[in-house]
Amino acid sequence: MAGHTENSITVDAPFDLVWEMTNDLENWPNLFSEYASVEVLSREGDTTTFRLTMHPDDNGKVWSWVSERTPDRARRTVRARRVETGPFAHMDILWEYEQLPGGVRMNWTQDFAMKPDAPVDDAWMTDNINRNSRTQLALIRDRIEQAAGERRSTASVTSR
């Protein structure tokens, strides 16, 4: 069995801002609540290889792994995968951005499988990813919408 999740949210902000903030890897610890740090390891063309380190879990364990990510602004997609898979046999992520009348719909699709010796199975991880994705998407939406509001306020003050 393999795991598959799809989660989305609409962000009331301009596409350029949503794209910029969600693809600014070095700023992810300020955008996501789960990441303690991001270390960019290499950039080749449009692909960035980086190490993500999470905050300690409830047991004090710190999880860290290497991923690579390739944005395609023309298609409004980002493809990512874990290079150091840890307990996953594989983890592939697709981010899709769609301009809507009320903002930008951001959709995350994750396809994965847990290794046979992983501490959890595909069903458990599917539930965990769905729960966590909804939390992180809402937080990202709120932070981007706050930044959009601040930019609108600054723009209206400077145009006077």
XYZ file of C-alpha atoms in Angstrom, residues 6 23 26 29 32 45 62 66 75 83 104 109-110 148 160:
15
model
C -4.231 16.195 -1.238
C 9.328 29.483 -2.529
C 15.538 30.303 3.651
C 11.222 28.624 9.496
C 5.974 27.061 8.715
C 19.438 25.467 -12.545
C 14.721 16.109 16.078
C 17.505 16.381 2.600
C 3.296 26.130 -15.030
C 16.635 12.683 -1.213
C -4.594 31.945 -5.108
C -0.290 16.518 -3.257
C 1.976 14.050 -1.474
C -0.341 41.339 1.693
C -0.639 59.997 -0.623
